[in-house]
PDB file of C-alpha atoms and ligand atoms in Angstrom:
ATOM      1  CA  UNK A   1      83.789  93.499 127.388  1.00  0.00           C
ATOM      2  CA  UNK A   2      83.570  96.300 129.734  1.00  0.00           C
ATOM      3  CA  UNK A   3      86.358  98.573 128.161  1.00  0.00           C
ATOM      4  CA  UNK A   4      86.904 100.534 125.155  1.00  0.00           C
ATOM      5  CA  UNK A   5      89.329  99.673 122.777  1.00  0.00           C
ATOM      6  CA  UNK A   6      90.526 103.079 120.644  1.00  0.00           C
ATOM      7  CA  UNK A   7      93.075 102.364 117.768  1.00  0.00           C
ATOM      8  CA  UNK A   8      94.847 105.118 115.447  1.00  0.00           C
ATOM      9  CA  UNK A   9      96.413 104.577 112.327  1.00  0.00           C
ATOM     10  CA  UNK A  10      98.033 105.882 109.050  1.00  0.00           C
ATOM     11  CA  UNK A  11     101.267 106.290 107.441  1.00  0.00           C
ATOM     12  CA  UNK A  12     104.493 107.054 109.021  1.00  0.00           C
ATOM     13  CA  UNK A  13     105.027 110.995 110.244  1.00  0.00           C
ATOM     14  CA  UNK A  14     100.909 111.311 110.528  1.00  0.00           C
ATOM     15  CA  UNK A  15     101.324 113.026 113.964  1.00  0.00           C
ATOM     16  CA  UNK A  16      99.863 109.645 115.761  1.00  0.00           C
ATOM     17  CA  UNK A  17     101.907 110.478 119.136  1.00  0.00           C
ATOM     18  CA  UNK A  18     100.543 114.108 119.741  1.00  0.00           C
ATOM     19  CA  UNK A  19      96.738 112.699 119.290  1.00  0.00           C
ATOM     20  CA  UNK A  20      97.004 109.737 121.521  1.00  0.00           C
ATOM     21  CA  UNK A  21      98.398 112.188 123.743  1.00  0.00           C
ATOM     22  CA  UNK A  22      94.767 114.271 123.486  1.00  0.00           C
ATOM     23  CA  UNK A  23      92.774 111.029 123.768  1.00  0.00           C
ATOM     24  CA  UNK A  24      94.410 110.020 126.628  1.00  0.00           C
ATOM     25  CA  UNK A  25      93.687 113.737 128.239  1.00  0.00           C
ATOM     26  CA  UNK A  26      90.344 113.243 127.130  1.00  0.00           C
ATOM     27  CA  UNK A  27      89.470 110.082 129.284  1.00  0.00           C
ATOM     28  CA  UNK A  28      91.698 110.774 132.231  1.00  0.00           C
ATOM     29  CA  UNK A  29      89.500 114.113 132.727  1.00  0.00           C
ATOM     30  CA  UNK A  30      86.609 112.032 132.679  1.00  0.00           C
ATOM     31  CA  UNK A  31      88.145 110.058 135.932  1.00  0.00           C
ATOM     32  CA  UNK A  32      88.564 106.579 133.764  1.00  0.00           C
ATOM     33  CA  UNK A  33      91.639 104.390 133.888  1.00  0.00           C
ATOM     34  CA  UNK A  34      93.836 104.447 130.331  1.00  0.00           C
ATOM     35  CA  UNK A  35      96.286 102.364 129.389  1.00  0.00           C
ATOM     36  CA  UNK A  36      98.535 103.241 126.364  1.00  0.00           C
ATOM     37  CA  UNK A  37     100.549 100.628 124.306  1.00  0.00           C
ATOM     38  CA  UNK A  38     101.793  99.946 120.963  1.00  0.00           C
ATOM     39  CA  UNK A  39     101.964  97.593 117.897  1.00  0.00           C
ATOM     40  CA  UNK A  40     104.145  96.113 116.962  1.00  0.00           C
ATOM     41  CA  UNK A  41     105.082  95.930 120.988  1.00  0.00           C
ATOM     42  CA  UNK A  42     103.527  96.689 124.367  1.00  0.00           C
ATOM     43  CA  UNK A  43     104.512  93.307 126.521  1.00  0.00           C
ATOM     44  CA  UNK A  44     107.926  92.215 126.775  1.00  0.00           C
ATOM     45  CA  UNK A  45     107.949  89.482 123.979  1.00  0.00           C
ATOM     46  CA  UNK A  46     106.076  91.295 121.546  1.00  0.00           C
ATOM     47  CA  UNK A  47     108.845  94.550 121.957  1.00  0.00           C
ATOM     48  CA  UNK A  48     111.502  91.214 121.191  1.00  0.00           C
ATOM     49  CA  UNK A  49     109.938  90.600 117.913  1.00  0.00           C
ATOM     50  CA  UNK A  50     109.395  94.688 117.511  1.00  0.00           C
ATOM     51  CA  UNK A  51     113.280  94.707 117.753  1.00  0.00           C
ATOM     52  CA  UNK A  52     113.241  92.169 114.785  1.00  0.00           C
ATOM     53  CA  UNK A  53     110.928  93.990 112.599  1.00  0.00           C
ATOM     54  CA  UNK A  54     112.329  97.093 112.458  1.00  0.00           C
ATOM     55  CA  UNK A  55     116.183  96.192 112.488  1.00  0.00           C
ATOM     56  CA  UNK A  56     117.664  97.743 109.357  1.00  0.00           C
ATOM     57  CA  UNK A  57     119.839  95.043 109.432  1.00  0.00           C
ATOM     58  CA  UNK A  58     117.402  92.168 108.612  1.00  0.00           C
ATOM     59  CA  UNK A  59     117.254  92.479 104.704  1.00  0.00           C
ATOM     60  CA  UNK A  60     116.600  88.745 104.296  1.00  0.00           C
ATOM     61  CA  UNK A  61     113.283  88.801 105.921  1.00  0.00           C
ATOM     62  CA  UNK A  62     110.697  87.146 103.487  1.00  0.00           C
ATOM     63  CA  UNK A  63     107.516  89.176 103.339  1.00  0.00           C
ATOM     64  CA  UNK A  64     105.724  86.264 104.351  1.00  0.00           C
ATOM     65  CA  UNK A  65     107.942  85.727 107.769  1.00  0.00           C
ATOM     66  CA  UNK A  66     107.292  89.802 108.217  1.00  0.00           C
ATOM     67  CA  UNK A  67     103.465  89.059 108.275  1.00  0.00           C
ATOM     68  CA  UNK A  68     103.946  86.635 110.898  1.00  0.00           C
ATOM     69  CA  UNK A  69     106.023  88.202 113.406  1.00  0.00           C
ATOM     70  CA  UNK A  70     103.702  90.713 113.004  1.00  0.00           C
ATOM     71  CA  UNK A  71     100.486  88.564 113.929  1.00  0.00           C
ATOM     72  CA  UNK A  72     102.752  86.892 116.514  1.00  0.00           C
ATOM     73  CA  UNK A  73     103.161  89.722 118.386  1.00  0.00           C
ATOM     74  CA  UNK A  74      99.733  90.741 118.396  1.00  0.00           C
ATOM     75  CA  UNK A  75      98.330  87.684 119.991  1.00  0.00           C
ATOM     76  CA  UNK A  76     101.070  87.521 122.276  1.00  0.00           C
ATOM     77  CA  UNK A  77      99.602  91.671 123.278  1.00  0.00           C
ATOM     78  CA  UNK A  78      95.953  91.006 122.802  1.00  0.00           C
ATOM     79  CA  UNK A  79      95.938  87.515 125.509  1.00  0.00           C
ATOM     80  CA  UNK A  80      98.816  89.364 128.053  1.00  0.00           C
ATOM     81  CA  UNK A  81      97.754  93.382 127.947  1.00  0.00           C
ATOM     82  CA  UNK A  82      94.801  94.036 125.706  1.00  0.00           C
ATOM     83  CA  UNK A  83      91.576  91.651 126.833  1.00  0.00           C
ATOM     84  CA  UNK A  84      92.796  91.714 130.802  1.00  0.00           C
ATOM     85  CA  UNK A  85      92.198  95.647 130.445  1.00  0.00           C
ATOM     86  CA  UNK A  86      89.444  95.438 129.295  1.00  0.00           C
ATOM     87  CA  UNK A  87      87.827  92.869 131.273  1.00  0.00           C
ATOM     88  CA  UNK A  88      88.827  95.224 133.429  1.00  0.00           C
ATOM     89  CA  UNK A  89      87.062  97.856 132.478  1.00  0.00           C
ATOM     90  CA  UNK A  90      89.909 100.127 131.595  1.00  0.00           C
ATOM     91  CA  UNK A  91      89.607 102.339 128.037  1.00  0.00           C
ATOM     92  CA  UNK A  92      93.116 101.051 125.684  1.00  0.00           C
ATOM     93  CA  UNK A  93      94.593 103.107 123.721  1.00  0.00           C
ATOM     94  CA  UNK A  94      96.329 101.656 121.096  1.00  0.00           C
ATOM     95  CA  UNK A  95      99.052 103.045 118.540  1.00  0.00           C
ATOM     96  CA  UNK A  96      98.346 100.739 115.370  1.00  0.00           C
ATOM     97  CA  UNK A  97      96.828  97.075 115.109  1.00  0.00           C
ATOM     98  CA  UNK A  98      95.337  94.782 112.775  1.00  0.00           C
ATOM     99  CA  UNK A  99      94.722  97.719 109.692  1.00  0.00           C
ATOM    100  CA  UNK A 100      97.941  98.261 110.062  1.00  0.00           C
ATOM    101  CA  UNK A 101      99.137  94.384 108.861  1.00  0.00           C
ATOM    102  CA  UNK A 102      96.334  94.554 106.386  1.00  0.00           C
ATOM    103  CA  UNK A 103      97.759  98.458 104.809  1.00  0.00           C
ATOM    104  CA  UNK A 104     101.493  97.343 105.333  1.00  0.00           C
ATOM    105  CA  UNK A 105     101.528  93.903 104.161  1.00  0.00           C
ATOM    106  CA  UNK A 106      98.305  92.840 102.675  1.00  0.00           C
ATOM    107  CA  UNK A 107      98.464  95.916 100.484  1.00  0.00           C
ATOM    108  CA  UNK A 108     102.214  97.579 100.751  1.00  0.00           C
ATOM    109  CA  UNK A 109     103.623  93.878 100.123  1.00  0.00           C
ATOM    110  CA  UNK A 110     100.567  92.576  98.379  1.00  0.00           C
ATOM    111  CA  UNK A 111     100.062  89.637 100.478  1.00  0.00           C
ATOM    112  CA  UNK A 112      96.189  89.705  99.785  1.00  0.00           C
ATOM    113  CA  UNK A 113      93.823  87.891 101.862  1.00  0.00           C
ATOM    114  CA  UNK A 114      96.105  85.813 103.796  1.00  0.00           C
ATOM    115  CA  UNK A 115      96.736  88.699 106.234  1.00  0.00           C
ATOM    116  CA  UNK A 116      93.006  88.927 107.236  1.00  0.00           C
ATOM    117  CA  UNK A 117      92.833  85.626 107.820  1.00  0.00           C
ATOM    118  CA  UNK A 118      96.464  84.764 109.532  1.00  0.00           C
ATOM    119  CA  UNK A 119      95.336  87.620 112.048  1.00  0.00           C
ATOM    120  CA  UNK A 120      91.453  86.490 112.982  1.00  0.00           C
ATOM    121  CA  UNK A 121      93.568  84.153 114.671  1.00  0.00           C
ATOM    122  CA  UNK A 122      96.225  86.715 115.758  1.00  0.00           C
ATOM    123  CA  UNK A 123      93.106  88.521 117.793  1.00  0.00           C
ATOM    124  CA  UNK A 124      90.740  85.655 118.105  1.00  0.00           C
ATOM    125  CA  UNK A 125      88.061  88.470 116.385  1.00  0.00           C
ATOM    126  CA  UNK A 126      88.932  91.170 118.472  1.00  0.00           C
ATOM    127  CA  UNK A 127      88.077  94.388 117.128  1.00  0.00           C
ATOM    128  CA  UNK A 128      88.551  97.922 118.032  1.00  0.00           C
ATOM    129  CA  UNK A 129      85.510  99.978 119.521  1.00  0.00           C
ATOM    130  CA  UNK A 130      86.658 103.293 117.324  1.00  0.00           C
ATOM    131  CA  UNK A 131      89.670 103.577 114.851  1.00  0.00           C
ATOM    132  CA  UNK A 132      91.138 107.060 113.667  1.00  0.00           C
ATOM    133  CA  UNK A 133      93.023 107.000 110.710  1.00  0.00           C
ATOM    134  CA  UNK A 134      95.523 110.025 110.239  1.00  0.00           C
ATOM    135  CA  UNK A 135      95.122 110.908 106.892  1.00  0.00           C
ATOM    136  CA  UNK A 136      98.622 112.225 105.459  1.00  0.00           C
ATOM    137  CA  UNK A 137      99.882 112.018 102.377  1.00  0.00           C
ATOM    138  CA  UNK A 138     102.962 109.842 101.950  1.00  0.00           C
ATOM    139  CA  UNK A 139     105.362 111.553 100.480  1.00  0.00           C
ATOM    140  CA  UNK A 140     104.695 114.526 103.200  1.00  0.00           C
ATOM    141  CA  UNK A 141     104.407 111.636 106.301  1.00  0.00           C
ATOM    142  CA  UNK A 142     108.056 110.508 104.881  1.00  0.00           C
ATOM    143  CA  UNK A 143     109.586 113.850 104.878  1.00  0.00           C
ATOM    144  CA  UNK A 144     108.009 114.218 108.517  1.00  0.00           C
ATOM    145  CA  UNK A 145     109.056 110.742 109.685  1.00  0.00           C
ATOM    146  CA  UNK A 146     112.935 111.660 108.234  1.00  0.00           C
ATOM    147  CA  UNK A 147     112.963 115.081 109.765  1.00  0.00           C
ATOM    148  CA  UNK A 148     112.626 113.384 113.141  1.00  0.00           C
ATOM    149  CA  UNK A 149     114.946 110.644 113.183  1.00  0.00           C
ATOM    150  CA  UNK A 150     116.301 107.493 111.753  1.00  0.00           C
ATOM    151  CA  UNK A 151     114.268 105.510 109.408  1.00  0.00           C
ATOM    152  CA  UNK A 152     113.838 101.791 110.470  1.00  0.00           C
ATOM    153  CA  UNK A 153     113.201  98.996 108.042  1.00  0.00           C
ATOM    154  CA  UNK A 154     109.650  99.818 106.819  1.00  0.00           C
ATOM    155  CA  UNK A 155     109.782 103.544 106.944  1.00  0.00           C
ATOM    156  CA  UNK A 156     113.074 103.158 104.150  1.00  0.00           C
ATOM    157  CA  UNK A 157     110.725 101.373 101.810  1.00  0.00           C
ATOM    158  CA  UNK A 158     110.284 103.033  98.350  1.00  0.00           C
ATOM    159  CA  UNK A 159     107.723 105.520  97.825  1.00  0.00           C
ATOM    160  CA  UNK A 160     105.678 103.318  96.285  1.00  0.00           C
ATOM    161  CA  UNK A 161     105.410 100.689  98.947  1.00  0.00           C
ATOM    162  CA  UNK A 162     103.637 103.653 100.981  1.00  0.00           C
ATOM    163  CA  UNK A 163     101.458 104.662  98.444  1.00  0.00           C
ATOM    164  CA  UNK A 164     100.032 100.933  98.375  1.00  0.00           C
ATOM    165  CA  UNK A 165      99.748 101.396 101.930  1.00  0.00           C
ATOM    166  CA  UNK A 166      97.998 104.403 101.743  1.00  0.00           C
ATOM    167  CA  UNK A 167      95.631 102.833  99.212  1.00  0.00           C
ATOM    168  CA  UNK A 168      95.306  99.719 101.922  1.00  0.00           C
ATOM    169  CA  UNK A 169      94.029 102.691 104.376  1.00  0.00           C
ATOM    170  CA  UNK A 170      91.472 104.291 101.775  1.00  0.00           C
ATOM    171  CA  UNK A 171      89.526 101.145 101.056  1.00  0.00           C
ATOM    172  CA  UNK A 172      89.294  99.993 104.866  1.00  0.00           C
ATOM    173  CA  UNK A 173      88.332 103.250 105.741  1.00  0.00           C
ATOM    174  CA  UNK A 174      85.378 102.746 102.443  1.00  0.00           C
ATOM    175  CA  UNK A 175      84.724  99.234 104.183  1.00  0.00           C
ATOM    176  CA  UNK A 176      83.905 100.049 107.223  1.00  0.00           C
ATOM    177  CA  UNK A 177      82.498 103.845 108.158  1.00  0.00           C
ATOM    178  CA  UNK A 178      81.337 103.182 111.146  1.00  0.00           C
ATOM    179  CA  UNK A 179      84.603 102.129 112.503  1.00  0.00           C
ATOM    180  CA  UNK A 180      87.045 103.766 110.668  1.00  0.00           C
ATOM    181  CA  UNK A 181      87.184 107.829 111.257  1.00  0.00           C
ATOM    182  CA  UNK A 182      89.131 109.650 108.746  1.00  0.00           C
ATOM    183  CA  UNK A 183      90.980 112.805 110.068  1.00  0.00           C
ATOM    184  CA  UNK A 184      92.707 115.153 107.909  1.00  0.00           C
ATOM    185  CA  UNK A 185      96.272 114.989 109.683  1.00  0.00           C
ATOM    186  CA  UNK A 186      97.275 117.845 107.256  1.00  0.00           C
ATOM    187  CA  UNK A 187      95.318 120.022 109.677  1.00  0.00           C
ATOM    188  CA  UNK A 188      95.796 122.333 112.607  1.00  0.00           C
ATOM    189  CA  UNK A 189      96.985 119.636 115.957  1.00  0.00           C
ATOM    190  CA  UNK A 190      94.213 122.067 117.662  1.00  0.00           C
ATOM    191  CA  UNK A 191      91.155 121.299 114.808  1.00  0.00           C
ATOM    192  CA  UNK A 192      92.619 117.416 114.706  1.00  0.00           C
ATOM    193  CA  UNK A 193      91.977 117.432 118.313  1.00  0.00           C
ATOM    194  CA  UNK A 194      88.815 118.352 118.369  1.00  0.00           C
ATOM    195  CA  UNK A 195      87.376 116.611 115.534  1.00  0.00           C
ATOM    196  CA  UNK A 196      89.117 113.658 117.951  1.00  0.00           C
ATOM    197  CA  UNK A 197      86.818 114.788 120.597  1.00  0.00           C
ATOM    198  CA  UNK A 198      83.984 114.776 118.521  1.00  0.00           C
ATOM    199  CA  UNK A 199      83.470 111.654 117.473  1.00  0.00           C
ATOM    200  CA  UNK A 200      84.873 110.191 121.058  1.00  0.00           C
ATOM    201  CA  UNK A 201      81.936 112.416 122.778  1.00  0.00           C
ATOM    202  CA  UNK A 202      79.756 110.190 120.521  1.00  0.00           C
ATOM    203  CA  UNK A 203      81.057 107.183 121.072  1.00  0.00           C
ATOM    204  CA  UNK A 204      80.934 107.633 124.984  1.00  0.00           C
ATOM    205  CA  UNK A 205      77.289 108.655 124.317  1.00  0.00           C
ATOM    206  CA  UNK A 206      76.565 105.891 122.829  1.00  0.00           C
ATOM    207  CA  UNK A 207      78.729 103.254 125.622  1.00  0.00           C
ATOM    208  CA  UNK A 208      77.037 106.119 128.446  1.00  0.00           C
ATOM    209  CA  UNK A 209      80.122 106.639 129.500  1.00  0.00           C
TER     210      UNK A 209
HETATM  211  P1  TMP B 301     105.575 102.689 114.358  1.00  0.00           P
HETATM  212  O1  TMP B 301     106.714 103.364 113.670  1.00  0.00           O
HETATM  213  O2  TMP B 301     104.274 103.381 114.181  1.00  0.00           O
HETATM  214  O3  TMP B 301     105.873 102.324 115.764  1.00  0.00           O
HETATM  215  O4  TMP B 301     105.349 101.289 113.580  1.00  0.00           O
HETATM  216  C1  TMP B 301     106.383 100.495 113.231  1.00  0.00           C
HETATM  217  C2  TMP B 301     106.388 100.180 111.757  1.00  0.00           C
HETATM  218  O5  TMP B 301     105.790  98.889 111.546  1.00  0.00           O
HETATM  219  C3  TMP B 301     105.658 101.145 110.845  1.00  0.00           C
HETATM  220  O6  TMP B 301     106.486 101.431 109.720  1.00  0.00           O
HETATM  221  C4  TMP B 301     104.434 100.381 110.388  1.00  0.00           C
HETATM  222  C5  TMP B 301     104.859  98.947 110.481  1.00  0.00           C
HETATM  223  N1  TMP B 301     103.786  97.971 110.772  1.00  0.00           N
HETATM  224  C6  TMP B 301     103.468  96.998 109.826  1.00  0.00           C
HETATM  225  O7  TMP B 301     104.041  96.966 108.741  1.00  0.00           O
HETATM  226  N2  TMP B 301     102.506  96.070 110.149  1.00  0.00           N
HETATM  227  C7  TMP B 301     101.862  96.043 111.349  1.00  0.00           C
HETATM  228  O8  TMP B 301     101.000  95.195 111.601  1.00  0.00           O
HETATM  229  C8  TMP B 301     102.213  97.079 112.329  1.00  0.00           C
HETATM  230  C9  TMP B 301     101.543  97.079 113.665  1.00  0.00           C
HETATM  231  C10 TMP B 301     103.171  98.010 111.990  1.00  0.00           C
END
């Protein structure tokens, strides 16, 4: 694959939008082509089943059926938007994807193994080149999230739904270092940045990009 494939996660009110913002900056200074999507989302059937997933309304949804839409619309994005770009050669940008399944429903609606393996298929083994996780506390991420809108379906889940979740986040960070960049989104947006920029000057470094 020629591209790179950046993914950021973490709990809700993290500050995710303002970084991918900076990353983007980053590689369009650097005269490379970035395209920016979204999970759940980012072609027009997966934004369908986004529409599904977050509807307050849908308070029958089984935790298994959640797991699935999930996965659904990430193979549905990874065969339509993700691979062509970067068969391309283009560097994605991606606002949550697989960690987030395994944090939300693996360990947030304890769901276990299941969700690694329902979404090897999801991605046929694709796998992000670099992953930031935002690193917020829940109960301050919540009061963020509420203090800018409307919370949708997952976002209204108790506080210790997202504490699971947050515990999902810890250990796959643990599992895999070399991946999985921990940022400390109670920081500055400046030193977030540029700790950002840090490990992406490495990681282009490395590609010799
Ligand atoms: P967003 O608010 O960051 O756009 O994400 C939508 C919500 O969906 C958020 O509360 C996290 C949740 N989510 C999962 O539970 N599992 C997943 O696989 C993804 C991608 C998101």
């Amino acid at each position: 694959m020629k591209g790179l494939f950046i993914t950021l996660e973490g709990g809700d009110g993290a500050g995710k939008s303002t970084q991918i913002r900076n990353i983007e900056r980053f590689f369009e200074e650097k005269g490379l082509l970035v395209v920016h999507t979204r999970e759940p989302g980012g072609t027009h059937i997966s934004e369908k089943l986004r529409e599904i997933l977050l509807d307050n309304s849908n308070t029958e949804m089984s935790d298994v059926t959640e797991m699935m839409i999930y996965a659904a619309a990430r193979a549905q994005h990874v065969r339509e938007l993700i691979l062509p770009a970067l068969e391309r050669g283009d560097i994605v940008i991606c606002d949550r994807f697989v960690d987030s399944s395994v944090a939300y429903q693996a360990y947030g609606r304890e769901l276990g193994d299941m969700v690694s393996i329902v979404n090897s298929y999801a991605t046929g083994g694709l796998s992000p080149d670099i992953t930031f996780w935002l690193d917020i506390d829940p109960a301050a991420g919540r009061a963020r999230a509420a203090k800018a809108g409307d919370l949708d379906r997952l976002e209204q889940e108790k506080l210790d739904f997202h504490y699971r979740v947050y515990e999902g986040y810890r250990l796959i960070a643990e599992k895999e270092p070399d991946r999985v960049k921990r940022i400390d989104a109670s920081d500055t947006v400046d030193n977030i940045r540029d700790n950002i920029y840090e490990y992406l000057d490495a990681l282009c470094r490395s590609k010799g990009i």
